[in-house]
Structures are given as structure tokens and as C-alpha cells.
Short mmCIF file of C-alpha atoms in Angstrom, two decimals:
data_model
loop_
_atom_site.label_atom_id
_atom_site.label_comp_id
_atom_site.label_asym_id
_atom_site.label_seq_id
_atom_site.Cartn_x
_atom_site.Cartn_y
_atom_site.Cartn_z
CA MET A 252 0.00 0.00 0.00
CA PHE A 253 1.29 3.45 -0.88
CA ARG A 254 1.88 5.40 2.29
CA PHE A 255 2.11 9.15 1.96
CA ILE A 256 2.52 10.93 5.27
CA ARG A 257 1.00 14.36 5.24
CA SER A 258 0.45 15.81 8.68
CA ALA A 259 0.69 19.10 10.47
CA ALA A 260 4.06 18.86 12.15
CA ILE A 261 5.40 21.14 14.86
CA LEU A 262 3.62 24.23 13.51
CA GLY A 263 0.24 22.60 13.82
CA ALA A 264 0.88 21.22 17.28
CA SER A 265 -0.24 22.79 20.54
CA VAL A 266 2.17 25.00 22.42
CA VAL A 267 2.26 22.31 25.11
CA ALA A 268 3.55 19.78 22.61
CA MET A 269 5.95 22.32 21.15
CA THR A 270 7.45 22.99 24.55
CA ALA A 271 7.67 19.32 25.42
CA CYS A 272 9.57 18.77 22.18
CA ALA A 273 11.90 21.64 22.96
CA LEU A 274 12.67 20.50 26.48
CA LYS A 275 13.71 17.06 25.26
CA THR A 276 16.44 18.75 23.23
CA PRO A 277 19.67 19.77 24.99
CA PRO A 278 20.16 23.55 25.05
CA ALA A 279 21.90 24.77 21.92
CA ASN A 280 25.52 25.84 21.95
CA ALA A 281 25.43 29.51 22.89
CA ASP A 282 28.58 30.36 20.95
CA MET A 283 28.32 33.02 18.30
CA LEU A 284 28.79 32.05 14.67
CA SER A 285 31.37 33.87 12.61
CA PRO A 286 30.32 35.86 9.54
CA ASP A 287 31.80 33.17 7.30
CA GLN A 288 29.81 30.43 9.08
CA ALA A 289 26.55 32.39 8.99
CA ARG A 290 26.97 33.29 5.33
CA ALA A 291 27.87 29.71 4.41
CA ASP A 292 24.64 28.43 6.00
CA LEU A 293 22.64 31.13 4.24
CA GLU A 294 24.23 30.23 0.92
CA ARG A 295 23.55 26.52 1.47
CA LEU A 296 19.95 27.19 2.42
CA TYR A 297 19.28 29.26 -0.69
CA SER A 298 21.13 27.04 -3.15
CA GLY A 299 19.56 23.90 -1.68
CA LEU A 300 16.04 25.28 -1.90
CA GLN A 301 16.55 26.46 -5.47
CA ALA A 302 17.82 23.05 -6.52
CA ALA A 303 15.47 20.79 -4.58
CA GLU A 304 12.18 22.59 -3.85
CA ALA A 305 9.40 21.57 -6.22
CA ASN A 306 8.99 25.20 -7.29
CA LEU A 307 10.59 27.71 -4.94
CA PHE A 308 9.45 30.69 -7.00
CA ALA A 309 5.84 29.58 -7.58
CA VAL A 310 4.51 32.42 -5.39
CA THR A 311 7.45 34.68 -4.55
CA SER A 312 9.60 36.01 -7.37
CA PRO A 313 13.37 35.41 -7.64
CA GLU A 314 13.87 39.17 -7.34
CA VAL A 315 12.32 39.19 -3.86
CA PHE A 316 14.47 36.25 -2.77
CA GLU A 317 17.61 37.85 -4.20
CA ARG A 318 16.95 41.14 -2.46
CA ARG A 319 16.41 39.43 0.89
CA TYR A 320 19.43 37.19 0.36
CA ASN A 321 21.67 40.18 -0.29
CA GLU A 322 20.28 41.99 2.76
CA LEU A 323 21.09 39.03 5.01
CA HIS A 324 24.49 38.49 3.45
CA SER A 325 25.35 42.11 4.27
CA ARG A 326 23.87 41.86 7.77
CA PHE A 327 26.06 38.87 8.63
CA ALA A 328 29.20 41.01 8.57
CA GLU A 329 29.50 40.56 12.34
CA PRO A 330 29.23 37.42 14.52
CA VAL A 331 25.62 36.28 14.93
CA SER A 332 23.91 34.18 17.59
CA GLU A 333 22.16 30.89 16.79
CA PHE A 334 18.91 32.49 17.93
CA GLU A 335 19.17 35.31 15.43
CA LEU A 336 20.49 33.12 12.62
CA PHE A 337 17.71 30.55 13.02
CA ARG A 338 15.10 33.32 13.02
CA ALA A 339 16.59 35.02 9.96
CA LEU A 340 16.91 31.78 7.98
CA GLN A 341 13.38 30.67 8.91
CA GLN A 342 12.00 34.01 7.76
CA PHE A 343 13.95 33.59 4.52
CA ALA A 344 12.51 30.10 3.94
CA ALA A 345 9.01 31.36 4.77
CA LEU A 346 9.24 33.81 1.85
CA ALA A 347 8.33 30.87 -0.40
CA LYS A 348 4.83 30.86 1.14
CA HIS A 349 4.88 27.07 1.17
CA GLY A 350 3.95 25.47 4.50
CA HIS A 351 6.58 22.76 4.03
CA THR A 352 9.50 25.06 3.19
CA ARG A 353 10.97 25.73 6.61
CA LEU A 354 13.60 25.15 9.24
CA GLU A 355 12.37 22.19 11.25
CA GLY A 356 11.59 22.36 14.94
CA LEU A 357 11.93 25.28 17.30
CA ASN A 358 14.48 28.02 17.63
CA PRO A 359 17.39 26.50 19.61
CA ALA A 360 17.18 29.26 22.24
CA TRP A 361 13.55 28.49 23.12
CA SER A 362 14.27 25.51 25.39
CA THR A 363 16.88 27.51 27.30
CA HIS A 364 14.42 30.37 27.74
CA VAL A 365 11.64 28.11 29.02
CA GLU A 366 13.88 26.08 31.33
CA ALA A 367 15.06 29.32 32.93
CA ASP A 368 11.41 30.31 33.61
CA GLY A 369 11.69 33.04 31.02
CA THR A 370 8.54 35.06 30.54
CA VAL A 371 6.23 35.14 27.52
CA PHE A 372 3.36 37.17 26.12
CA PRO A 373 0.53 36.64 28.64
CA LEU A 374 -2.43 36.05 26.29
CA ASP A 375 -3.73 33.26 24.09
CA LEU A 376 -5.09 34.67 20.83
CA ILE A 377 -6.95 33.70 17.71
CA VAL A 378 -7.47 35.70 14.52
CA ASP A 379 -10.94 35.44 13.03
CA GLU A 380 -12.34 37.44 10.12
CA GLY A 381 -9.72 40.12 10.65
CA GLU A 382 -10.28 40.42 14.40
CA VAL A 383 -7.67 39.45 17.01
CA ILE A 384 -9.58 37.85 19.87
CA VAL A 385 -8.36 37.00 23.36
CA VAL A 386 -9.18 33.39 24.29
CA GLY A 387 -7.06 33.17 27.45
CA ALA A 388 -5.89 35.88 29.89
CA PRO A 389 -4.55 36.10 33.46
CA GLU A 390 -7.22 37.26 35.88
CA SER A 391 -4.86 39.99 37.12
CA SER A 392 -4.28 41.41 33.64
CA GLY A 393 -7.47 43.41 33.33
CA MET A 394 -8.36 41.43 30.19
CA LYS A 395 -10.64 38.48 29.67
CA PRO A 396 -11.64 36.01 26.95
CA GLY A 397 -13.67 37.68 24.24
CA ASP A 398 -11.81 41.01 24.31
CA ARG A 399 -10.72 42.26 20.89
CA ILE A 400 -7.11 43.43 20.55
CA LEU A 401 -6.64 46.66 18.60
CA SER A 402 -2.89 47.22 19.01
CA ILE A 403 0.21 45.96 20.85
CA ASP A 404 2.89 48.38 22.03
CA GLY A 405 1.27 51.09 19.94
CA ALA A 406 1.33 49.10 16.68
CA PRO A 407 -2.13 48.37 15.22
CA ASN A 408 -2.98 44.82 14.17
CA PRO A 409 -2.10 45.31 10.47
CA ILE A 410 1.43 46.26 11.59
CA TRP A 411 2.34 43.77 14.33
CA LEU A 412 0.55 40.69 12.95
CA PRO A 413 2.64 40.46 9.73
CA LYS A 414 5.80 40.84 11.80
CA VAL A 415 4.87 37.85 13.94
CA THR A 416 3.59 35.66 11.13
CA ARG A 417 6.67 36.24 8.95
CA ASN A 418 8.20 33.55 11.17
CA ILE A 419 5.58 31.00 10.03
CA SER A 420 5.78 29.07 6.77
CA ALA A 421 2.29 29.16 5.29
CA GLU A 422 0.59 29.59 1.94
CA THR A 423 -1.80 32.28 3.15
CA PRO A 424 -2.16 34.67 6.10
CA GLU A 425 -5.24 32.71 7.17
CA LEU A 426 -3.21 29.50 7.48
CA ALA A 427 -0.49 31.38 9.36
CA TYR A 428 -3.10 32.70 11.80
CA ALA A 429 -4.47 29.20 12.37
CA LEU A 430 -0.97 27.89 13.08
CA MET A 431 -0.13 30.87 15.27
CA ALA A 432 -3.18 30.15 17.44
CA ASN A 433 -1.56 26.92 18.61
CA GLY A 434 1.79 28.51 19.42
CA THR A 435 1.17 32.14 20.35
CA PRO A 436 3.79 32.31 23.17
CA TYR A 437 6.54 30.94 20.94
CA TYR A 438 5.82 33.17 17.96
CA MET A 439 5.40 36.31 20.08
CA TRP A 440 8.72 35.52 21.82
CA LEU A 441 10.43 35.13 18.44
CA GLU A 442 9.38 38.63 17.44
CA TYR A 443 9.39 40.52 20.77
CA GLY A 444 11.99 38.60 22.79
CA SER A 445 11.86 38.85 26.59
CA LYS A 446 9.78 41.81 27.75
CA ALA A 447 8.52 42.71 31.21
CA THR A 448 5.24 44.25 30.01
CA PHE A 449 3.13 44.69 26.89
CA SER A 450 0.90 47.67 26.23
CA VAL A 451 -2.29 46.15 24.83
CA GLU A 452 -5.18 48.21 23.47
CA ILE A 453 -8.43 46.28 23.57
CA ASP A 454 -12.04 46.74 22.61
CA ARG A 455 -14.63 45.42 25.06
CA ALA A 456 -18.27 45.85 24.15
CA GLY A 457 -17.44 48.83 21.95
CA GLN A 458 -15.26 50.58 24.53
CA ALA A 459 -11.51 50.95 23.87
CA GLN A 460 -9.02 50.81 26.72
CA THR A 461 -5.28 50.24 27.10
CA VAL A 462 -3.91 47.68 29.55
CA GLU A 463 -0.32 47.24 30.71
CA ALA A 464 -0.04 43.43 30.75
CA ALA A 465 2.83 41.83 32.64
CA ALA A 466 4.65 38.96 30.96
CA ILE A 467 4.29 35.55 32.65
CA THR A 468 6.00 32.17 32.52
CA LEU A 469 4.78 29.44 30.21
CA ASP A 470 3.56 27.40 33.19
CA GLU A 471 1.50 30.37 34.33
CA LEU A 472 0.07 30.77 30.84
CA TYR A 473 -1.31 27.22 30.98
CA ASN A 474 -3.47 28.29 33.92
CA VAL A 475 -4.88 31.60 32.68
CA ALA A 476 -8.61 32.17 32.65
CA ARG A 477 -10.38 30.71 29.63
CA LEU A 478 -13.99 30.20 28.74
CA GLU A 479 -15.19 27.03 30.41
CA ASP A 480 -17.12 24.13 28.92
CA ASP A 481 -15.80 24.47 25.39
CA PHE A 482 -16.70 21.32 23.51
CA THR A 483 -13.78 19.22 22.33
CA LEU A 484 -12.98 17.34 19.15
CA ALA A 485 -10.06 15.43 20.59
CA GLY A 486 -9.56 11.71 20.03
CA ARG A 487 -11.79 9.28 18.14
CA ASP A 488 -15.50 8.63 18.42
CA ALA A 489 -18.08 6.45 16.70
CA LYS A 490 -21.74 6.54 17.68
CA MET A 491 -25.30 6.88 16.46
CA LEU A 492 -26.96 10.30 16.60
CA GLY A 493 -30.60 9.33 16.55
CA ASP A 494 -32.17 6.55 14.52
CA ASP A 495 -30.55 7.00 11.13
CA VAL A 496 -27.49 9.28 11.52
CA ALA A 497 -24.08 7.75 12.26
CA TYR A 498 -21.22 9.89 13.54
CA LEU A 499 -17.54 9.05 13.01
CA ARG A 500 -14.65 11.18 14.20
CA PRO A 501 -11.66 9.19 12.93
CA GLY A 502 -9.05 11.30 14.70
CA GLY A 503 -5.58 11.79 13.30
CA PHE A 504 -4.67 9.20 10.68
CA PHE A 505 -2.00 7.56 12.81
CA ASN A 506 -1.62 5.92 16.21
CA LEU A 507 -2.65 8.68 18.61
CA ASP A 508 -0.77 7.08 21.51
CA ALA A 509 2.53 6.62 19.69
CA GLU A 510 5.71 8.09 21.13
CA THR A 511 7.74 7.80 17.91
CA GLN A 512 6.96 8.15 14.21
CA GLU A 513 7.71 4.45 13.74
CA ASP A 514 5.08 3.58 16.35
CA ALA A 515 2.64 6.05 14.83
CA TYR A 516 2.52 4.21 11.51
CA ALA A 517 3.47 0.68 12.55
CA PRO A 518 1.56 -2.26 10.98
CA GLU A 519 0.03 -3.22 14.33
CA ALA A 520 -1.23 0.35 14.79
CA LEU A 521 -2.85 0.23 11.35
CA ALA A 522 -4.43 -3.15 12.17
CA ALA A 523 -5.91 -1.75 15.39
CA TYR A 524 -7.24 1.28 13.52
CA GLN A 525 -8.77 -0.92 10.84
CA ALA A 526 -10.50 -2.94 13.56
CA PHE A 527 -11.92 0.28 15.04
CA LEU A 528 -13.28 1.30 11.62
CA ASP A 529 -14.72 -2.13 10.87
CA GLU A 530 -16.55 -2.27 14.18
CA ALA A 531 -17.87 1.28 13.75
CA PHE A 532 -19.17 0.82 10.21
CA THR A 533 -20.62 -2.62 10.95
CA THR A 534 -22.54 -1.10 13.86
CA PHE A 535 -23.73 1.80 11.71
CA ILE A 536 -25.03 -0.58 9.05
CA ASP A 537 -26.64 -2.93 11.56
CA GLU A 538 -28.35 0.05 13.23
CA GLY A 539 -29.85 1.10 9.90
CA ALA A 540 -27.94 4.36 9.45
CA SER A 541 -28.74 6.11 6.19
CA HIS A 542 -26.50 9.14 6.87
CA LEU A 543 -22.86 9.27 7.94
CA VAL A 544 -21.32 12.39 9.48
CA LEU A 545 -17.54 12.14 9.00
CA ASP A 546 -15.96 14.74 11.28
CA LEU A 547 -12.55 15.95 10.05
CA ARG A 548 -12.48 19.11 12.15
CA ASP A 549 -9.36 19.72 14.25
CA ASN A 550 -7.73 16.79 12.46
CA PRO A 551 -3.92 17.07 12.14
CA GLY A 552 -3.63 14.67 9.17
CA GLY A 553 -1.38 11.63 8.97
CA THR A 554 -0.98 8.95 6.31
CA ASN A 555 -3.25 7.73 3.56
CA SER A 556 -2.62 4.13 4.65
CA PHE A 557 -4.86 5.02 7.62
CA SER A 558 -7.30 7.31 5.80
CA ASP A 559 -7.85 5.20 2.67
CA PRO A 560 -9.63 2.45 4.70
CA VAL A 561 -12.09 5.09 5.95
CA VAL A 562 -12.98 6.21 2.42
CA ALA A 563 -13.01 2.61 1.17
CA TRP A 564 -16.03 1.87 3.39
CA PHE A 565 -18.26 4.15 1.27
CA ALA A 566 -16.35 4.71 -2.03
CA ASP A 567 -18.05 3.34 -5.15
CA GLU A 568 -15.00 3.52 -7.46
CA PRO A 569 -11.20 3.39 -7.15
CA PHE A 570 -9.70 6.61 -5.78
CA ARG A 571 -6.40 8.32 -5.02
CA PHE A 572 -5.41 11.51 -3.24
CA ALA A 573 -3.66 13.14 -6.21
CA SER A 574 -4.24 13.34 -9.94
CA ASP A 575 -0.54 14.10 -10.36
CA PHE A 576 2.47 13.89 -8.04
CA ARG A 577 5.22 15.89 -9.75
CA ILE A 578 8.70 15.60 -8.21
CA ARG A 579 11.73 17.77 -8.88
CA VAL A 580 14.80 15.52 -9.10
CA SER A 581 17.80 16.86 -7.19
CA ASP A 582 20.93 15.72 -5.42
CA GLU A 583 19.30 16.68 -2.11
CA THR A 584 16.18 14.59 -2.71
CA THR A 585 18.15 11.64 -4.05
CA ALA A 586 20.40 11.67 -0.97
CA SER A 587 17.49 12.07 1.44
CA ASN A 588 15.63 9.20 -0.20
CA ALA A 589 18.75 7.00 -0.09
CA ALA A 590 19.18 7.69 3.63
CA ARG A 591 15.56 6.73 4.25
CA LEU A 592 16.05 3.44 2.43
CA GLU A 593 18.59 2.51 5.08
CA ASN A 594 16.31 3.28 8.02
CA VAL A 595 12.74 2.28 7.18
CA SER A 596 10.67 -0.87 7.31
CA GLU A 597 10.38 -3.20 4.34
CA GLU A 598 6.88 -1.89 3.56
CA ASP A 599 8.04 1.73 3.45
CA ALA A 600 11.23 0.86 1.60
CA SER A 601 9.22 -0.31 -1.41
CA ILE A 602 8.05 3.27 -2.07
CA SER A 603 11.53 4.69 -1.55
CA ARG A 604 12.87 2.13 -4.02
CA GLN A 605 10.31 3.27 -6.57
CA PHE A 606 11.47 6.84 -6.01
CA ALA A 607 15.11 5.76 -6.39
CA ASP A 608 14.34 3.98 -9.68
CA LEU A 609 12.47 7.05 -10.94
CA PHE A 610 15.34 9.38 -10.01
CA ALA A 611 17.92 7.09 -11.61
CA GLU A 612 16.20 7.44 -14.99
CA ALA A 613 16.00 11.26 -14.80
CA GLU A 614 18.44 14.13 -14.96
CA ILE A 615 19.06 16.50 -12.04
CA GLY A 616 16.57 19.33 -12.37
CA ASP A 617 13.95 17.27 -14.21
CA VAL A 618 10.36 17.30 -12.99
CA VAL A 619 8.91 13.79 -13.19
CA SER A 620 5.50 12.36 -12.36
CA PHE A 621 5.25 9.56 -9.82
CA ASP A 622 2.34 7.23 -10.53
CA ILE A 623 0.15 7.19 -7.41
CA PRO A 624 -1.67 3.83 -7.14
CA TYR A 625 -5.44 3.78 -6.74
CA ALA A 626 -7.09 2.54 -3.57
CA GLU A 627 -10.01 0.19 -4.07
CA PRO A 628 -13.47 0.31 -2.50
CA ARG A 629 -13.90 -2.23 0.24
CA ASP A 630 -14.84 -5.77 -0.76
CA GLY A 631 -18.11 -7.05 0.65
CA LYS A 632 -20.26 -4.99 2.99
CA ARG A 633 -20.04 -1.21 2.48
CA PHE A 634 -21.87 1.82 3.78
CA VAL A 635 -24.24 2.95 1.01
CA GLY A 636 -25.97 5.86 2.71
CA GLU A 637 -25.23 9.56 2.26
CA VAL A 638 -21.89 10.87 3.50
CA HIS A 639 -21.58 14.32 5.08
CA VAL A 640 -18.08 15.62 5.90
CA LEU A 641 -17.32 18.38 8.39
CA VAL A 642 -14.15 20.49 7.99
CA ASN A 643 -12.87 23.64 9.66
CA ARG A 644 -9.81 25.91 9.80
CA TYR A 645 -8.01 23.33 11.93
CA SER A 646 -8.40 20.51 9.42
CA TYR A 647 -4.84 20.00 8.28
CA SER A 648 -2.79 18.14 5.73
CA ASN A 649 -4.07 14.62 5.05
CA ALA A 650 -7.47 15.49 6.53
CA VAL A 651 -7.74 18.12 3.77
CA SER A 652 -6.71 15.50 1.21
CA VAL A 653 -9.47 13.18 2.45
CA ALA A 654 -12.04 15.98 2.12
CA ALA A 655 -10.78 16.71 -1.42
CA ILE A 656 -11.05 13.03 -2.39
CA ILE A 657 -14.63 12.84 -1.15
CA GLN A 658 -15.56 16.10 -2.87
CA ASP A 659 -13.84 15.39 -6.18
CA TYR A 660 -15.06 11.80 -6.55
CA GLU A 661 -18.52 12.86 -5.33
CA PHE A 662 -18.47 10.29 -2.54
CA GLY A 663 -20.16 12.81 -0.25
CA THR A 664 -20.86 16.46 0.57
CA ILE A 665 -18.46 18.80 2.40
CA TYR A 666 -19.82 21.12 5.12
CA GLY A 667 -18.36 23.67 7.50
CA GLU A 668 -15.90 26.47 6.82
CA PRO A 669 -13.09 26.65 4.24
CA THR A 670 -9.94 24.88 5.34
CA ARG A 671 -6.84 26.98 5.81
CA ASP A 672 -4.49 24.23 4.65
CA MET A 673 -4.29 23.46 0.94
CA ALA A 674 -5.88 20.74 -1.21
CA THR A 675 -3.46 21.22 -4.10
CA THR A 676 -0.14 21.86 -2.42
CA TYR A 677 3.61 21.60 -2.43
CA GLY A 678 4.48 18.69 -0.16
CA ALA A 679 6.16 15.29 0.24
CA MET A 680 8.91 16.67 2.44
CA GLU A 681 12.58 15.86 2.30
CA HIS A 682 15.46 17.40 4.26
CA PHE A 683 19.03 18.59 4.09
CA THR A 684 21.30 19.92 6.83
CA LEU A 685 23.12 23.24 7.02
CA PRO A 686 26.87 22.75 7.44
CA ASN A 687 27.73 24.95 10.44
CA THR A 688 24.63 25.10 12.62
CA GLY A 689 23.26 21.67 11.77
CA PHE A 690 19.82 23.25 11.28
CA LEU A 691 17.52 20.81 9.46
CA VAL A 692 15.86 22.29 6.39
CA GLY A 693 12.55 20.83 5.26
CA TYR A 694 11.33 21.34 1.73
CA PRO A 695 8.58 19.96 -0.53
CA LYS A 696 9.96 17.87 -3.35
CA ALA A 697 6.60 17.48 -5.08
CA HIS A 698 3.69 19.44 -6.46
CA ILE A 699 0.68 17.42 -5.31
CA ILE A 700 -2.39 18.12 -7.42
CA ARG A 701 -5.78 17.17 -6.01
CA PRO A 702 -7.94 14.58 -7.81
CA ASN A 703 -9.91 17.16 -9.83
CA GLY A 704 -6.69 18.38 -11.50
CA GLU A 705 -6.70 21.94 -10.13
CA LYS A 706 -3.04 23.02 -10.16
CA HIS A 707 -3.38 26.28 -8.24
CA SER A 708 -2.77 25.92 -4.48
CA HIS A 709 -6.07 26.40 -2.70
CA PRO A 710 -8.04 25.20 0.33
CA VAL A 711 -11.09 22.92 0.31
CA HIS A 712 -14.24 25.01 0.07
CA PRO A 713 -17.32 23.33 1.53
CA ASN A 714 -20.26 22.56 -0.72
CA ILE A 715 -22.38 24.00 2.09
CA GLU A 716 -20.97 26.48 4.60
CA LEU A 717 -22.23 26.17 8.17
CA PRO A 718 -22.10 28.66 11.06
CA THR A 719 -19.20 28.56 13.49
CA LYS A 720 -17.95 30.68 16.37
CA ALA A 721 -14.46 32.02 16.88
CA ILE A 722 -14.72 31.09 20.57
CA ARG A 723 -16.55 27.81 20.61
CA GLY A 724 -18.44 27.74 23.85
CA GLU A 725 -20.51 24.84 25.13
CA GLN A 726 -22.52 23.95 22.04
CA ASP A 727 -21.21 22.44 18.80
CA ILE A 728 -23.20 24.79 16.60
CA MET A 729 -21.70 23.49 13.35
CA LEU A 730 -22.67 19.88 14.01
CA ASN A 731 -26.08 20.99 15.28
CA ALA A 732 -26.65 22.97 12.07
CA LEU A 733 -25.80 19.92 9.97
CA LEU A 734 -28.16 17.72 11.98
CA GLU A 735 -30.92 20.28 11.44
CA LEU A 736 -30.34 20.10 7.68
CA LEU A 737 -30.52 16.31 7.77
CA ALA A 738 -33.69 16.44 9.81
CA GLN A 739 -35.28 18.71 7.22
CA ASP A 740 -34.42 16.20 4.50
#
């Protein structure tokens, strides 16, 4: 079975997970890098991305990259810290406006900052329809969930927001805002550093006021006041909602309890997941369900070896997640693929061998199509009722691919709000390492075109948009709205 891992990595994770990842990493060497070292890593980053990225200049012109490259090259005339170099190189990679073109992981200074009880911006934020909304605030700050932020340190939202999100690799500002929501303390620290206080102008019920908010530690931020009784979409669930409506929340398409990537996609994990699906769909059919609600909201993605069995339960023809999978052949990708061949299971190695054979027949710089195999509908009993798929701004990566499959093959109807992540995208990540810092550079080797053949990068737009709230509250209004539509039918 073809296994294509597409999941929201560190940028789509919660700040808790981000910090846990950082604290498992020894603090970075605090030594300064010489101008020659910094410039060499910059040069390697730029040359590697030009050679290996599927299309580095698809969105941002070479002139913009060249201008920024020359600015950085001039700036690195003096020794530079790892903190500053990581930030500068990440911002350079993010110019591509591809979510998978990035320096992997967290800035090396973050773990040191957190371990020393360094302080962070004291609010949790989301950006919705142009508004910056407080979702978590210390009780002593004079702010509370639901307040609208108008400016920070005198800079209005259109000024400070782009400065913060320039550190995030994303196709669109909306995707950057969605990713920022899960890592606000980290991204604000990247831009503002350590500050004792922040001057925050807020709007509360139409009244503007300015609050001097003291910075707090990350541990303190976990305990700030938030709206209570928000409904959750965590984990997996399978149940009947009334007499004829089945509900399936498949969760991330991997082993949710895994501690390593190998465990996440291990054969035994897939077998357990398949058993969960088989039991769920068998129950739905036995209970006489004529409608299936497939909930892909807040789904981080994963691998199609886990998601294809979900779709196979109701698909009525062979399907695949991409109409074309166009790879740029490069020395970097060839080397990364060869290294993977030495460290993966026999099942995964078969795909890497196919890549290696494809690369061997091409010239460096060629763009070649990899033939994605079709998945087959399930043999025997299948669900033959109507399929209704829920998506939202936090549906990422492979979850977006699943929604695109269902929409393009007309296996079901998509509801909710437009995704922020892309259906047609630049993905299938590979990596190379910078010579002096050892920073790991991730890049997309392939242009992955959704089943309907649309080549322009774009999100999944629902067939039917449903209401949602920026701050969720107690009721799942999107699911309730869908159930009302089904009841009318």
C-alpha cells in the first residue's frame, strides 16, 4: 500500500507539545557564529532550496528572494547568535509561502528560555475574520476572553501581525493565523523577545481601553482564565446520533498514543485502527444508518494508509489523493531518499525504491511524475448511505486530502468552513542539513495536485458552509446545524 505521510508537524501542534519537544532537546551551543559560518549556511539554504524545492518561485519572485538574500548576506558582517540566525533563515525560507518550506523544529534558544522560567506574552489569541480575539488571559491582567485586541505596544494589528507571522511558513495569512493560534507564546517571543510588560489596546463591548499586561512564565500561561465548557474534538469517536445518523470522528490518521513516528505508523497500529473502523461501520449498518457524518475538524492529518480504509467503506469507485504527483529531481532529494532506504521498514522501503528507480532514470533538475496507485473500495459490505463531511480551519494536511477526495469523486458532501491548509499543495517533504549550525531544512519535493486536477494551491471550500464561532463555547453549533439540515431532509 502506498503510504504518503502528510500531517501538520510542529507548527500545527499545541504550544504544550511544542514545549515538550523543545525540552527534550539539549540547550543549543550559545557560541556566536562567525560571519563566514553564517553566510555559508545562508548560501547553502538558498542554493539547496533552489535546486530541490518543487517550485521555490511559484509564489514569490526570484527578485524578492535575491533582495532578501543580499540583505542578510550584508547583515552577517559581524558574529551572529544561533537564535538570530535561526530566526533570519526561517524568515527567509518562509518567503516561499509554502507550508513545508521551513527550518524544522523550534528556535534553539527556546528551550533555554523556558527552562530558565523566562517570561512570555501573557495572552492566548486567535485571529478570526480580521479580528484578534483574546481566548485566554490572566485574571490579574485586566483582560478576559472575548476582548478584541486593537494594538500591541502602539502598533495596530495590520502592523504587528505580519511581523509575527513572517516567522511561520504558510501559503496564506489565514493559514499562518491558524498555526499561530496553537503557538502564540513561541511566535510572540520570536518577534518581541523577553519583555517585562506589553501595552495592549483592547475593545470590550465597543469601549476601547489600554492595559499594561505583565509577561508571565509558560507554566503560568497554561493556567490563565479561559472560557469554560468548550466542547472538544479530541480523540476518536463512533456513535449513532438518533435513529438514522451515524457519527464518526476518525481522529488523526496515525496511532494517537505513539511516542515515535515508527510507532505512529506501525503495521500493528494500522491493524488496530482498521478494527476500530470495521466495528464502527458494521454497527452503523446494523443500526440502519442512512446518513454518515464524518468529522474531520481539528484533524492534524497523517498517512493515507490510515485514511484510505475510511474512504473505502463508502467509495463506489477506485480513488487516489492526487491526480498528479510531480517531483523535482535533485541531489538533495536523491540523498534524502537513499538515507531513508537505510532506516525504514520493508513496507516503506518499497516506495523509496520506486522513487530511487524514478530518479535514476531522470536528470538532475527534471520534474517527473510519480504514478500514485489507486485505492479500491472495500470488498463485501459497504456503507451505502449519504456521507456528510465536516471540515474547519483546523483541518490540516491529510485530513484536507481526504475531504478533497470525497468532494472530487462525489463520494459525499463537504460542510463547515473553508480549510486553511491546501488541497493542491507543495508537499512530500525531504530534508538537508546546514553545514555549520546543523539546522535541518525541510522542503517539498513534489507538487501534489488534487484529484480534480486543479493546479493552483487552494483550500477545500465546503459545498455547504455552516455557522461557526471564533470562541466555541458549550454547544457544537456546526454539528447541530448539519443535523438540522438532515432532519429537514
